[in-house]
């Protein structure tokens, strides 16, 4: 059965919700945490999206995250393990049957850290592409209102096209 999801206009509450959840995670991960980023569409001001806060903790030791997993589950997170991406630990939080948070935990140096950050920061800096992505997302939701997998699949081609452009741009910004 498909997981229910919603789509909404950008909310200024999303960065605040990121800060609240990031604060909790900082308290749980303690000295293992080296950085924590708000990623995904809710991190891009003005972008309509599924109202799911994507958080990317970067840790020194992924094994310490594994040891902490039973505690995180007691705190309301669902652990999914790598969930298809080697090296990652994926956790979710739900409220009233709807996903509210995706936690994508990576060890320092994992290439997906840059990929996720670059994509979001590129959209923050490029209005034309942000608006184009929003149109893609709106169409994907209209075609797949009750099917999260279909929604994700429909966006995937556009994302894969933009990712290398965003990564190249990002690398130029940080060099």
CSV table of C-alpha atoms in Angstrom, one decimal:
chain,number,residue,atom,x,y,z
A,1,UNK,CA,0.0,0.0,0.0
A,2,UNK,CA,1.4,3.4,-0.9
A,3,UNK,CA,2.5,5.7,1.9
A,4,UNK,CA,0.3,8.8,2.2
A,5,UNK,CA,2.0,12.1,1.5
A,6,UNK,CA,1.0,15.7,0.9
A,7,UNK,CA,2.4,18.6,-1.1
A,8,UNK,CA,2.3,22.2,-0.1
A,9,UNK,CA,3.5,25.7,-0.7
A,10,UNK,CA,6.8,26.7,0.9
A,11,UNK,CA,6.5,27.4,4.7
A,12,UNK,CA,8.7,29.6,6.7
A,13,UNK,CA,8.2,27.1,9.5
A,14,UNK,CA,10.4,24.5,7.7
A,15,UNK,CA,13.7,26.1,8.7
A,16,UNK,CA,12.4,26.4,12.3
A,17,UNK,CA,11.4,22.8,12.3
A,18,UNK,CA,14.8,21.8,11.0
A,19,UNK,CA,16.5,23.8,13.9
A,20,UNK,CA,14.3,22.0,16.4
A,21,UNK,CA,15.0,18.6,15.1
A,22,UNK,CA,18.7,19.4,14.5
A,23,UNK,CA,19.0,20.4,18.2
A,24,UNK,CA,17.6,17.1,19.3
A,25,UNK,CA,20.0,15.2,17.0
A,26,UNK,CA,22.9,17.2,18.3
A,27,UNK,CA,22.0,16.2,21.8
A,28,UNK,CA,21.8,12.5,20.8
A,29,UNK,CA,24.9,12.4,18.5
A,30,UNK,CA,27.1,14.6,20.7
A,31,UNK,CA,30.8,14.6,19.9
A,32,UNK,CA,30.3,12.1,17.0
A,33,UNK,CA,28.5,14.9,15.1
A,34,UNK,CA,30.8,17.0,12.8
A,35,UNK,CA,28.1,18.9,10.9
A,36,UNK,CA,24.4,18.9,10.4
A,37,UNK,CA,22.7,20.3,7.3
A,38,UNK,CA,19.1,21.1,6.2
A,39,UNK,CA,18.8,19.5,2.8
A,40,UNK,CA,16.0,18.6,0.4
A,41,UNK,CA,13.3,20.8,-0.9
A,42,UNK,CA,12.2,22.2,2.4
A,43,UNK,CA,15.7,23.8,2.7
A,44,UNK,CA,15.1,25.9,-0.5
A,45,UNK,CA,13.2,29.2,0.3
A,46,UNK,CA,10.2,29.6,-1.9
A,47,UNK,CA,10.1,26.0,-3.2
A,48,UNK,CA,6.8,24.1,-2.9
A,49,UNK,CA,7.4,20.6,-1.6
A,50,UNK,CA,6.3,17.6,0.4
A,51,UNK,CA,6.4,19.0,4.0
A,52,UNK,CA,9.1,16.5,5.1
A,53,UNK,CA,12.2,18.0,6.7
A,54,UNK,CA,15.4,16.4,5.3
A,55,UNK,CA,18.3,16.5,7.7
A,56,UNK,CA,21.8,15.4,7.0
A,57,UNK,CA,24.0,14.7,10.1
A,58,UNK,CA,27.6,14.1,9.3
A,59,UNK,CA,29.4,11.9,11.8
A,60,UNK,CA,32.9,10.8,12.6
A,61,UNK,CA,31.8,7.2,13.2
A,62,UNK,CA,28.9,5.5,11.5
A,63,UNK,CA,29.4,2.6,13.9
A,64,UNK,CA,28.6,4.9,16.8
A,65,UNK,CA,25.3,5.7,15.0
A,66,UNK,CA,24.6,2.0,14.7
A,67,UNK,CA,25.2,1.6,18.5
A,68,UNK,CA,22.8,4.5,19.2
A,69,UNK,CA,20.0,3.1,16.9
A,70,UNK,CA,18.0,1.4,19.7
A,71,UNK,CA,18.0,4.7,21.7
A,72,UNK,CA,16.9,6.7,18.6
A,73,UNK,CA,14.1,4.2,18.0
A,74,UNK,CA,12.9,4.7,21.5
A,75,UNK,CA,13.0,8.5,20.8
A,76,UNK,CA,10.5,8.0,17.9
A,77,UNK,CA,12.8,7.5,14.9
A,78,UNK,CA,12.4,4.5,12.6
A,79,UNK,CA,15.7,2.9,11.5
A,80,UNK,CA,16.0,1.8,7.9
A,81,UNK,CA,19.7,0.9,7.9
A,82,UNK,CA,21.5,1.9,4.7
A,83,UNK,CA,18.2,1.8,2.7
A,84,UNK,CA,19.8,1.3,-0.6
A,85,UNK,CA,22.8,3.7,-0.3
A,86,UNK,CA,25.9,2.1,1.1
A,87,UNK,CA,27.5,3.9,4.0
A,88,UNK,CA,24.3,5.9,4.9
A,89,UNK,CA,22.1,5.3,7.9
A,90,UNK,CA,18.5,6.4,7.2
A,91,UNK,CA,15.9,7.2,9.9
A,92,UNK,CA,12.4,8.6,9.6
A,93,UNK,CA,9.9,10.2,11.9
A,94,UNK,CA,6.1,10.1,11.3
A,95,UNK,CA,3.2,12.0,12.9
A,96,UNK,CA,-0.4,11.0,12.4
A,97,UNK,CA,0.5,8.6,9.6
A,98,UNK,CA,2.5,11.1,7.6
A,99,UNK,CA,6.2,11.4,7.3
A,100,UNK,CA,7.6,14.5,9.0
A,101,UNK,CA,11.4,14.0,8.9
A,102,UNK,CA,14.0,12.1,6.9
A,103,UNK,CA,17.4,11.8,8.6
A,104,UNK,CA,20.2,10.9,6.2
A,105,UNK,CA,23.3,10.2,8.4
A,106,UNK,CA,26.6,9.9,6.6
A,107,UNK,CA,30.2,9.5,7.7
A,108,UNK,CA,32.7,12.3,7.0
A,109,UNK,CA,33.9,12.2,3.4
A,110,UNK,CA,30.9,10.3,1.9
A,111,UNK,CA,30.3,11.6,-1.6
A,112,UNK,CA,26.5,11.9,-1.1
A,113,UNK,CA,27.1,14.7,1.4
A,114,UNK,CA,28.3,17.0,-1.3
A,115,UNK,CA,25.6,15.8,-3.8
A,116,UNK,CA,22.7,16.6,-1.5
A,117,UNK,CA,24.2,20.0,-0.4
A,118,UNK,CA,25.1,21.0,-3.9
A,119,UNK,CA,21.7,20.4,-5.3
A,120,UNK,CA,19.9,22.4,-2.6
A,121,UNK,CA,22.3,25.3,-2.6
A,122,UNK,CA,22.3,25.5,-6.4
A,123,UNK,CA,18.5,25.8,-6.3
A,124,UNK,CA,18.8,28.5,-3.6
A,125,UNK,CA,21.1,30.5,-5.9
A,126,UNK,CA,19.3,29.9,-9.2
A,127,UNK,CA,15.7,31.1,-9.5
A,128,UNK,CA,15.1,29.8,-13.0
A,129,UNK,CA,16.0,26.2,-12.1
A,130,UNK,CA,14.2,26.4,-8.8
A,131,UNK,CA,11.0,27.4,-10.6
A,132,UNK,CA,11.5,24.7,-13.2
A,133,UNK,CA,12.0,22.1,-10.5
A,134,UNK,CA,8.9,23.3,-8.7
A,135,UNK,CA,6.9,22.8,-11.9
A,136,UNK,CA,8.3,19.3,-12.3
A,137,UNK,CA,7.3,18.6,-8.6
A,138,UNK,CA,3.8,20.0,-9.1
A,139,UNK,CA,3.3,17.9,-12.2
A,140,UNK,CA,4.7,14.8,-10.5
A,141,UNK,CA,2.3,15.3,-7.6
A,142,UNK,CA,-0.7,15.9,-9.9
A,143,UNK,CA,0.1,12.6,-11.8
A,144,UNK,CA,0.8,10.6,-8.6
A,145,UNK,CA,-1.3,12.1,-5.7
A,146,UNK,CA,-1.4,8.8,-3.8
A,147,UNK,CA,1.8,7.2,-5.0
A,148,UNK,CA,5.0,8.5,-3.4
A,149,UNK,CA,7.1,6.1,-5.5
A,150,UNK,CA,5.5,7.4,-8.8
A,151,UNK,CA,6.1,10.9,-7.6
A,152,UNK,CA,9.8,10.2,-6.9
A,153,UNK,CA,10.3,8.3,-10.1
A,154,UNK,CA,8.7,11.2,-12.2
A,155,UNK,CA,11.1,13.7,-10.7
A,156,UNK,CA,14.2,11.5,-11.0
A,157,UNK,CA,15.2,12.4,-14.6
A,158,UNK,CA,15.2,16.1,-13.9
A,159,UNK,CA,17.2,15.7,-10.7
A,160,UNK,CA,19.8,13.4,-12.4
A,161,UNK,CA,20.2,16.0,-15.1
A,162,UNK,CA,20.8,18.9,-12.7
A,163,UNK,CA,23.0,17.1,-10.1
A,164,UNK,CA,26.3,17.2,-12.1
A,165,UNK,CA,25.7,20.9,-12.9
A,166,UNK,CA,25.0,21.7,-9.3
A,167,UNK,CA,28.0,19.7,-8.1
A,168,UNK,CA,30.3,21.5,-10.5
A,169,UNK,CA,28.8,24.9,-9.4
A,170,UNK,CA,29.2,24.0,-5.7
A,171,UNK,CA,32.8,22.9,-6.1
A,172,UNK,CA,33.6,26.3,-7.7
A,173,UNK,CA,31.9,28.1,-4.8
A,174,UNK,CA,34.0,26.3,-2.1
A,175,UNK,CA,37.3,26.4,-3.9
